[in-house]
Coordinates of C-alpha atoms in Angstrom, one line a residue:
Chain A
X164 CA -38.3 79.3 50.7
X165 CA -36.4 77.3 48.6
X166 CA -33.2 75.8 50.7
X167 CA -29.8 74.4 49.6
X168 CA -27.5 71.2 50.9
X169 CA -24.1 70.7 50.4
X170 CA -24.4 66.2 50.8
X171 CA -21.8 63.6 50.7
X172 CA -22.2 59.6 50.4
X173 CA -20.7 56.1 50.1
X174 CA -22.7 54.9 47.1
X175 CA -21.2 51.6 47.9
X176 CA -24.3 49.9 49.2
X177 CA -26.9 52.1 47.2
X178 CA -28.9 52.2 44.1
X179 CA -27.5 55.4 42.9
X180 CA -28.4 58.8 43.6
X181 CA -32.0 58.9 41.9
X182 CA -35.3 58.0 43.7
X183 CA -36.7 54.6 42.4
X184 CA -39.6 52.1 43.1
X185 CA -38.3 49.0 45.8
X186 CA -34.1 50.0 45.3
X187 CA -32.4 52.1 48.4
X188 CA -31.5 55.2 46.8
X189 CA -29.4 58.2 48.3
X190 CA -32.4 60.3 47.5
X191 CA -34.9 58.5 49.1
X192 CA -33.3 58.4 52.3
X193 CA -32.4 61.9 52.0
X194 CA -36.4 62.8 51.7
X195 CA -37.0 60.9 54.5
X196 CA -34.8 62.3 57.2
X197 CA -35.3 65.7 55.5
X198 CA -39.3 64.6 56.1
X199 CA -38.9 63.7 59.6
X200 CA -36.9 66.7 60.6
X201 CA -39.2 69.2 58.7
X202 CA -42.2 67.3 60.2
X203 CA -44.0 67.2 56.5
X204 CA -43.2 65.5 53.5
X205 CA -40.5 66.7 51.0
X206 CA -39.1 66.5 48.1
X207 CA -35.3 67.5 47.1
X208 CA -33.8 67.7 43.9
X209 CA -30.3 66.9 43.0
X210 CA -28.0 68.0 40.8
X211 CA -27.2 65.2 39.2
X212 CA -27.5 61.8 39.4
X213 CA -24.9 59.1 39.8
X214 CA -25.2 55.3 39.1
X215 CA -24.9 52.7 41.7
X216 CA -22.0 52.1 43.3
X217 CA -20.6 55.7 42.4
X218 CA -19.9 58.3 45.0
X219 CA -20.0 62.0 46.1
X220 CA -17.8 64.2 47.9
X221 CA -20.3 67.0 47.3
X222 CA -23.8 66.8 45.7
X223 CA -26.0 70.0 45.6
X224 CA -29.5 69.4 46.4
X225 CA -32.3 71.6 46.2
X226 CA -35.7 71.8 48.4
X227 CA -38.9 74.2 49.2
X228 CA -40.5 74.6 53.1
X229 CA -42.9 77.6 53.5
X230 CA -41.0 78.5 57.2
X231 CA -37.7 79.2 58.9
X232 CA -35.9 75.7 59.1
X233 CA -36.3 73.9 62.8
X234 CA -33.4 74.7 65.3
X235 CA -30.5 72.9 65.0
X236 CA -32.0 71.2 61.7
X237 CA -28.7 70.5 60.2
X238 CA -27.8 68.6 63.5
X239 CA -31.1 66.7 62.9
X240 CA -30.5 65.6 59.5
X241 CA -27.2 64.4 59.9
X242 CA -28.5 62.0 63.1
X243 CA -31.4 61.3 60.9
X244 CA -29.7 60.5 57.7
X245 CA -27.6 56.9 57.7
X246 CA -23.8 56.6 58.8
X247 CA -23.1 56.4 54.8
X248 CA -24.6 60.0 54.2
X249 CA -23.5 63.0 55.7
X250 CA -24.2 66.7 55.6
X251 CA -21.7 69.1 55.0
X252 CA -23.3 72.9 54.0
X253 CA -26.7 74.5 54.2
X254 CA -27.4 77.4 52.3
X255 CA -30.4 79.8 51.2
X256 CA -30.6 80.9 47.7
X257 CA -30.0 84.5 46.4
X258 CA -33.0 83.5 43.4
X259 CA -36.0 82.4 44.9
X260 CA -35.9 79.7 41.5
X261 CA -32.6 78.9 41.5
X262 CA -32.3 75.4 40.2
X263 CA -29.6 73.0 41.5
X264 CA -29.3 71.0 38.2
X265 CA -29.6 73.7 35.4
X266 CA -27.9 76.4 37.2
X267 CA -24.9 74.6 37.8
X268 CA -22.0 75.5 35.5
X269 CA -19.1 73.1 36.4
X270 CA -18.8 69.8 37.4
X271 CA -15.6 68.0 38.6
X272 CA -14.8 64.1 39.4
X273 CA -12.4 62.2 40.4
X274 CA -11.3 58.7 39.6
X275 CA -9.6 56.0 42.2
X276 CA -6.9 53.4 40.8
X277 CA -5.2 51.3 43.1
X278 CA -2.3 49.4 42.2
X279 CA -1.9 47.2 44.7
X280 CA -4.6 44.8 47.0
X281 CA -5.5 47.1 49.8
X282 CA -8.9 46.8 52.3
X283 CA -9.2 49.6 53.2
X284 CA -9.7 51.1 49.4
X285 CA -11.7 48.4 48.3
X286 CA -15.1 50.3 47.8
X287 CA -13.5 53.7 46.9
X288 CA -11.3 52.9 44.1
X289 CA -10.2 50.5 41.5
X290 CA -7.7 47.4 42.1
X291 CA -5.3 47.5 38.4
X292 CA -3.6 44.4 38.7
X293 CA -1.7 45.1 35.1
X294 CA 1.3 47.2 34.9
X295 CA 0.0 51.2 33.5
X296 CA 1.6 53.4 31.3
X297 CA 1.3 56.4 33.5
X298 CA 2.8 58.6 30.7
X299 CA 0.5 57.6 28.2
X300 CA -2.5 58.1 30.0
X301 CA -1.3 61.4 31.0
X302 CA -0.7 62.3 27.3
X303 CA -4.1 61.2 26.2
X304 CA -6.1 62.8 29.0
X305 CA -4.8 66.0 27.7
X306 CA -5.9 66.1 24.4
X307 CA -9.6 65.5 25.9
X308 CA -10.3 69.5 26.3
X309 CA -9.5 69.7 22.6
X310 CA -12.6 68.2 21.7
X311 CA -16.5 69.4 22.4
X312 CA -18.2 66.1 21.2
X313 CA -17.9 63.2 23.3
X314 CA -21.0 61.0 21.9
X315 CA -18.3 58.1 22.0
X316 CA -18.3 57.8 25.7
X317 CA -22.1 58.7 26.3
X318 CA -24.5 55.5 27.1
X319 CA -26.8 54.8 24.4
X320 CA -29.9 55.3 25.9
X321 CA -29.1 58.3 27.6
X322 CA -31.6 60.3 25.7
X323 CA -29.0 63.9 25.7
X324 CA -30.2 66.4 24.0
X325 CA -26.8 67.3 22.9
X326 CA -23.8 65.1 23.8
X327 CA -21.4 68.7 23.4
X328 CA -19.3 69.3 27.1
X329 CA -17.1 72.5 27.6
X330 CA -14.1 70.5 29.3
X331 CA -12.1 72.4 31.8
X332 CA -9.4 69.5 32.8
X333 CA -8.3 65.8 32.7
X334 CA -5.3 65.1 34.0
X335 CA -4.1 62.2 36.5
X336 CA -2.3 62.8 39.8
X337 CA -0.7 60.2 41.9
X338 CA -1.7 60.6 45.3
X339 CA 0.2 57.8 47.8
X340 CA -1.0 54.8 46.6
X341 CA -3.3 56.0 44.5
X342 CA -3.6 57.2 41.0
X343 CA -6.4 59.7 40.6
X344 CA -7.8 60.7 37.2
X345 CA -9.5 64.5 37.6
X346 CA -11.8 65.7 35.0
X347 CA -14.3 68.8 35.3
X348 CA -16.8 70.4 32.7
X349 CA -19.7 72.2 32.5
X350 CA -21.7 69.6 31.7
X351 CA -21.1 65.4 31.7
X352 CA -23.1 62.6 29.7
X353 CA -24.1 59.5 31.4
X354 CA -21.6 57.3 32.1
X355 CA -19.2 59.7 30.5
X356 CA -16.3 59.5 32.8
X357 CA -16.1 55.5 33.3
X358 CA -16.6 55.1 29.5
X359 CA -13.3 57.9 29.3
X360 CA -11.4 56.0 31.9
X361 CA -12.1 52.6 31.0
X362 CA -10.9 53.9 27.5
X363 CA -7.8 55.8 29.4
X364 CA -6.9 52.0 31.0
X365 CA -6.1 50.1 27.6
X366 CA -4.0 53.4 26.4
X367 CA -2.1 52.9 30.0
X368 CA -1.8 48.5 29.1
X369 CA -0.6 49.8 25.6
X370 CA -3.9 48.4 23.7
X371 CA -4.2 52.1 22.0
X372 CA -2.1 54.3 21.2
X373 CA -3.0 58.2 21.3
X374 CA -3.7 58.3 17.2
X375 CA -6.4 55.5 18.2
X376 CA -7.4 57.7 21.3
X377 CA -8.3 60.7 19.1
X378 CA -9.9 58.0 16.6
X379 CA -12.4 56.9 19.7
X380 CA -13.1 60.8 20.4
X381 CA -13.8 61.8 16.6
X382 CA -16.0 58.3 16.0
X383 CA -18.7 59.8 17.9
X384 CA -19.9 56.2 18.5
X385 CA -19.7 54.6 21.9
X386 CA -19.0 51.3 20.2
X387 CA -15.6 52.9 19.3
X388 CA -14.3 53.6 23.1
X389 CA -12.9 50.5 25.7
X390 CA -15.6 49.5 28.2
X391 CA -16.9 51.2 31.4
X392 CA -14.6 51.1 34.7
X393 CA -16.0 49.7 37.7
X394 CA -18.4 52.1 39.7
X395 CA -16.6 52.2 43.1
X396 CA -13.5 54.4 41.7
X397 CA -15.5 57.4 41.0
X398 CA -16.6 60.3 43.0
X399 CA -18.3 63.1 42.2
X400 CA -16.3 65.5 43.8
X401 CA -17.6 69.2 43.1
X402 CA -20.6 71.4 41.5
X403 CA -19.8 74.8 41.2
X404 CA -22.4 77.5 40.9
X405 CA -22.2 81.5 39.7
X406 CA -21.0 83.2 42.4
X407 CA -23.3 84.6 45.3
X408 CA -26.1 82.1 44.6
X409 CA -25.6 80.4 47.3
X410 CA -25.6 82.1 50.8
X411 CA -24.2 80.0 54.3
X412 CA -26.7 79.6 56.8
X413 CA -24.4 78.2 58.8
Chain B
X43 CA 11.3 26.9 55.9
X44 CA 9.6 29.7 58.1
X45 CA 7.9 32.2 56.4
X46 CA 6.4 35.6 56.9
X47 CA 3.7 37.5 55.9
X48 CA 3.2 41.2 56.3
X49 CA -1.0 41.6 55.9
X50 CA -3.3 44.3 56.4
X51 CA -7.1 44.4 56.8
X52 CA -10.2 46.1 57.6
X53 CA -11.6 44.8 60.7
X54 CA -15.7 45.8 60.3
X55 CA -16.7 42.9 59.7
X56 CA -14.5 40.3 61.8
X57 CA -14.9 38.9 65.3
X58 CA -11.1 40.2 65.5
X59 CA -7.8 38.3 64.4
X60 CA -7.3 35.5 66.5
X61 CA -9.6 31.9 65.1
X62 CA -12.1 30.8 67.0
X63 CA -15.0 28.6 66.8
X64 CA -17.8 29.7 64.6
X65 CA -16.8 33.4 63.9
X66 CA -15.5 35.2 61.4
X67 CA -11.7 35.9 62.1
X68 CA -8.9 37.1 59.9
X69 CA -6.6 34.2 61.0
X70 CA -9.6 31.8 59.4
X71 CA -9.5 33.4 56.3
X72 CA -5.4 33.5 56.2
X73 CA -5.3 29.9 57.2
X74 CA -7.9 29.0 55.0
X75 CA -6.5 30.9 51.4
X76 CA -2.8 29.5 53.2
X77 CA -3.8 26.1 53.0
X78 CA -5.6 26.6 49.4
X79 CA -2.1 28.0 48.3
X80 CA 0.5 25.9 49.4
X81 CA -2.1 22.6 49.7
X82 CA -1.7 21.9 53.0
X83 CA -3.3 22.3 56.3
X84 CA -1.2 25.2 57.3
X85 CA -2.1 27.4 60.6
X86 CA 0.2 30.3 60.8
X87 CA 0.9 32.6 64.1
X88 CA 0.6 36.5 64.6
X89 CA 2.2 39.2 66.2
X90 CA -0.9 40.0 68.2
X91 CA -4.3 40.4 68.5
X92 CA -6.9 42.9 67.6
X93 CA -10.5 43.0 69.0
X94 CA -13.6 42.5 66.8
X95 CA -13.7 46.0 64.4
X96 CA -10.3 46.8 65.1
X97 CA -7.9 47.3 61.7
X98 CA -4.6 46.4 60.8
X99 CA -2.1 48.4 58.3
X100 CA 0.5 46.3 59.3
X101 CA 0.2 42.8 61.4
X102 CA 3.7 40.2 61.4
X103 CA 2.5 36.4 60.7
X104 CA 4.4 33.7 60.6
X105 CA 3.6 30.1 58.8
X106 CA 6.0 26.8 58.4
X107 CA 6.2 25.4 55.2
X108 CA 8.7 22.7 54.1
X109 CA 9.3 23.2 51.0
X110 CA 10.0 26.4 48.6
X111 CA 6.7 28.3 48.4
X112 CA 4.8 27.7 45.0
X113 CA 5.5 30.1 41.8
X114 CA 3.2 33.5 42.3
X115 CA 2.1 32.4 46.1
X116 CA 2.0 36.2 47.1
X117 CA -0.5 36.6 44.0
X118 CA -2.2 33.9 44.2
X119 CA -2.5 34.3 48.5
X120 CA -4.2 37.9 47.8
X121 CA -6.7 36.7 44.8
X122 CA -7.6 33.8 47.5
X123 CA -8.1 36.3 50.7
X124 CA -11.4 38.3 50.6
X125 CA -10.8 42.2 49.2
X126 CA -10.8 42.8 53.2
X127 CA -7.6 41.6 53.8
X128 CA -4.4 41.8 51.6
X129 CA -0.9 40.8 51.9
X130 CA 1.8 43.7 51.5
X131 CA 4.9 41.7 52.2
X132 CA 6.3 37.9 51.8
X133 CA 10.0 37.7 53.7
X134 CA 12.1 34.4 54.9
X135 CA 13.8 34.0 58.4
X136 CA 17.3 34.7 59.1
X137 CA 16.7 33.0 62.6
X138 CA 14.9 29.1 62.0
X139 CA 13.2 30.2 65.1
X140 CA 12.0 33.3 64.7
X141 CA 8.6 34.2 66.3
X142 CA 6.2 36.8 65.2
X143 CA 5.3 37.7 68.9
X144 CA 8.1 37.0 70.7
X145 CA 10.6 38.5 68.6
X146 CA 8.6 41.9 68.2
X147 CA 10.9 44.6 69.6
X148 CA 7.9 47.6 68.9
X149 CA 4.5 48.1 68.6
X150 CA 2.7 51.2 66.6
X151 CA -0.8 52.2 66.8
X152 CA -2.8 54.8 65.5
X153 CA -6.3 55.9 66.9
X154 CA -8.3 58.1 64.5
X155 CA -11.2 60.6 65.4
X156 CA -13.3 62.7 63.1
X157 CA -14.6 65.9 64.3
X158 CA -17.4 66.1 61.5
X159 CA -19.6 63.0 60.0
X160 CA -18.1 61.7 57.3
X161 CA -19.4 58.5 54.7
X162 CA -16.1 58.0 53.7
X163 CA -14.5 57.1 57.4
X164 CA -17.5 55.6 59.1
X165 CA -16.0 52.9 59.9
X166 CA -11.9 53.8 60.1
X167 CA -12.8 56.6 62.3
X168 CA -14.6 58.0 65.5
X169 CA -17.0 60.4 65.0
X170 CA -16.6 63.2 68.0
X171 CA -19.4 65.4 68.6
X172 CA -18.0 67.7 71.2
X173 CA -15.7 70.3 71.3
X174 CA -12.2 68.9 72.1
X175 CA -9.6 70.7 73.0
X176 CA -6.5 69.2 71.4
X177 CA -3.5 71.6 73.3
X178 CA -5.3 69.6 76.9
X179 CA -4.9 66.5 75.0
X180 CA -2.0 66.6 73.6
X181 CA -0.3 68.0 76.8
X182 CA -2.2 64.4 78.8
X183 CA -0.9 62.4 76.3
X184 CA 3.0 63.8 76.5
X185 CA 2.9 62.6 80.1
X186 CA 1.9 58.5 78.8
X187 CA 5.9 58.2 78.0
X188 CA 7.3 58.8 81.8
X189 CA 5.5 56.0 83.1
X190 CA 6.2 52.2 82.6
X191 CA 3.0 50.6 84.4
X192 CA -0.4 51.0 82.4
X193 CA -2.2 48.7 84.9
X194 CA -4.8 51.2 85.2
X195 CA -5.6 50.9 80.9
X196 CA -5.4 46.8 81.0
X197 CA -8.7 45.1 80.7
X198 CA -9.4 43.4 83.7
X199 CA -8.9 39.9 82.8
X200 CA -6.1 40.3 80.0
X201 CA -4.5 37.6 82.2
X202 CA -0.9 39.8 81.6
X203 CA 2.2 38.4 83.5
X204 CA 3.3 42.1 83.8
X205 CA 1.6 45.6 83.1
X206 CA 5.0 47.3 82.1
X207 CA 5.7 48.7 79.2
X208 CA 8.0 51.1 77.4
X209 CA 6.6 53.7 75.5
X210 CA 8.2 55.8 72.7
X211 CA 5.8 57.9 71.4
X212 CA 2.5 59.1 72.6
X213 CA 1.2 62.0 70.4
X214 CA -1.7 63.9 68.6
X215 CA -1.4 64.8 64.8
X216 CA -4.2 67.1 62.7
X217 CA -4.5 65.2 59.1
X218 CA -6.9 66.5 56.7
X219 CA -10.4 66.0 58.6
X220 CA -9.0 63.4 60.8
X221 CA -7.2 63.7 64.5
X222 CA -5.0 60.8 65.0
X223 CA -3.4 59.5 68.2
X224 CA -0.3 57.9 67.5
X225 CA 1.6 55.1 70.2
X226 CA 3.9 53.3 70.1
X227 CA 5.9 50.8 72.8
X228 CA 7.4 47.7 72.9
X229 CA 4.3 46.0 74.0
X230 CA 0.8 46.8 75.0
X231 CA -1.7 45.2 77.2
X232 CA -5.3 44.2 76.3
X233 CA -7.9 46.8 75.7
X234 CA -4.7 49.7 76.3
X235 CA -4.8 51.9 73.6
X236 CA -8.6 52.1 73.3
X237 CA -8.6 52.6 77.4
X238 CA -6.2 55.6 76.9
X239 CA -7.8 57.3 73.9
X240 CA -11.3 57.1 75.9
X241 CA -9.4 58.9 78.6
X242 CA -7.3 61.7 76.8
X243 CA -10.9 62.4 75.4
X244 CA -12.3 62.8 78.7
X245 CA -9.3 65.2 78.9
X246 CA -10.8 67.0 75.6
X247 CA -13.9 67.7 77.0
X248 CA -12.9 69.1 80.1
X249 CA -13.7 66.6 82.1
X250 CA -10.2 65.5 83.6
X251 CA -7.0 67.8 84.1
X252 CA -3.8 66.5 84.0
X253 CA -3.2 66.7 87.3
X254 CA -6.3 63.8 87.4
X255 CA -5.2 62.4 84.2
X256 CA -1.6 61.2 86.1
X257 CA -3.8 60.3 89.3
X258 CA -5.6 57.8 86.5
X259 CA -2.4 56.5 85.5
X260 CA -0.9 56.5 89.4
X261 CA -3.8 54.1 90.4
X262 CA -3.1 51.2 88.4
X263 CA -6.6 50.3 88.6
X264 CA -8.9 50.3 85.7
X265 CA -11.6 51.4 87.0
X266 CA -9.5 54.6 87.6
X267 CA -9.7 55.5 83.6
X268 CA -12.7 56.2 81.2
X269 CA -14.5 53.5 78.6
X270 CA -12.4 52.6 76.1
X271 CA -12.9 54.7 72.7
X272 CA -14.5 52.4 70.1
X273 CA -12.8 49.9 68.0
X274 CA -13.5 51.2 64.7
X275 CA -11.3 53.9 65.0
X276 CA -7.8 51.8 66.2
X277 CA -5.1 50.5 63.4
X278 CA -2.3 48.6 64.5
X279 CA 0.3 50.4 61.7
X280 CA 3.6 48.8 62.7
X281 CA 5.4 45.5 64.2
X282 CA 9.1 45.7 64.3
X283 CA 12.2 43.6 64.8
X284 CA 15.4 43.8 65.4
X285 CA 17.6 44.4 62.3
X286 CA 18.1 41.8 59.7
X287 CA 15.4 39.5 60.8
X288 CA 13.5 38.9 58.1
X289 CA 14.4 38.8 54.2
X290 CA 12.2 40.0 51.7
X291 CA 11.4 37.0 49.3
X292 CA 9.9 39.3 46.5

């Protein structure tokens, strides 16, 4: 029976999502407790990975076990599984090969600025020190679903296939004393969203204007975009599946 | 010239505010980036205390300096302080002698619980297992404000002159994921607010009535009330003084 979890973790102190010789990785510890409780070894698959540092609200993971899971298994994992990774949904799967990584059709994140020193934000968002050009950012965020290319913010070695994304939003809300940049799409390249925010940041200090924003976006060429922002303002906040694949088992 | 400070700061990983030898305290690392900044030996004075884990949105400190403070010392005091503590407010004295503690007219703290496990408040927040029953715990904690001696919530040897105190507000608020206890008085004794929560949750189980829960507070003994809830989940939000006491400097 293949078996679905809804996760969440603060990446602060990990290696990233994806399972990796001698680094802590959510995945690893994730395998383990889900090893422990199932009383045999197993694998999961995620779908997606983030880089260290980065976070999730909600990462879909995938995993196979021939029998009925334990009694009070999701209890288990969740005293199993460290303080910075929690459980929050178990599921079955409608498709015995449902696939939590290919089946997935949207993908939504959220970005943390701060603009002020604050301790208890420290590993969850982004300290700007500059003054930001809220209006501007705003402006260039929105011409982002215009485009279906975004090679200029994709990692070089990211070996895509395509680097084409069907974006649904990108917009940035102030939330207290926070300012959140939101951006979903069926699909993102690796280190797609820092690469777009750190971009979004020098149109916000008035290095760009949006003519040059567009000119970053139609370059196709990373070279042409602003540097990544910091890891610890990002969460992965949502994957979003057709509906009825996933059924509560809780 | 006396100076104040209005800080804030994540208490994980201190020993608590108040210096002493060979731990980690918040009033070291003020002292410390104080006397980098304004290059001088400068000790400065708090409103209060907070125990080891405990977290401050708001804590009053006041320095003595003799001369005008530097150009950008607020800037330069938060890129000198660690990212776990920040300072939100720089004022001058209207009164030479104004004393951070002394003068204090009102105390707010918050206590938060979470009722699921959560990566993101692991250590700003208690995570409650049981079933709590928030009308019994909000009815238990209504009662706090008719009575002025909380001998029965003060850590045996807090060495207090007096156990009165007035209290203002003693209430239960739902936010988001979070249950937060807010109180407030104009002065609390060691250990109090952590000795109450750990009660009113006794309360939440179904452990203690009301009826038991004024009994507790009627014995003004400490061995009357429950443990005290955990430190991570306690913020001092608030310090106030009397009108017109201190002048904003920025």
């Amino acid at each position: 029976m293949r078996y679905v979890l809804d996760i969440a973790y603060d990446g602060t102190g990990f290696a990233g999502w994806q399972r990796q010789p001698n680094a802590h990785t959510v995945q690893a510890e994730l395998e383990a407790a889900l090893s422990t409780a199932l009383r045999q070894q197993t694998s999961c698959t995620g779908a997606g990975r983030t880089d260290a540092g980065v976070h999730a609200r909600q990462l879909i993971v995938h995993f196979d076990h021939p029998e009925a899971l334990p009694p009070r298994f999701f209890h288990s994992l969740n005293a199993l599984l460290p303080a910075t990774v929690s459980v929050n949904g178990l599921y079955r799967t409608a498709d015995p090969d449902f696939h939590s990584r290919f089946h997935a059709v949207r993908r939504a994140y959220i970005y943390q600025i701060i603009r002020k020193k604050s301790p208890f934000y420290r590993d969850q968002a982004t300290w700007v020190r500059h003054e930001l050009d809220l209006a501007a950012m705003q402006a260039a965020a929105a011409v982002l679903p215009e485009y279906e290319d975004f090679a200029s913010f994709c990692k070089a070695h990211g070996a895509h296939e395509t680097t084409l994304c069907r974006m649904d939003a990108a917009f940035w809300q102030e939330e207290g004393d926070l300012l959140c940049f939101h951006i979903a799409a069926n699909r993102f390249l690796r280190g797609m969203v820092r690469a777009i925010v750190g971009t979004l940041l020098e149109v916000g200090r008035g290095r760009r204007d949006i003519a040059d924003f567009r000119r970053v976006i139609e370059a196709r060429d990373r070279r042409a975009a602003g540097a990544n922002a910091p890891p610890q303002g990002l969460f992965l906040t949502e994957v979003s599946y057709p509906e009825g694949s996933l059924i509560p088992l809780l």
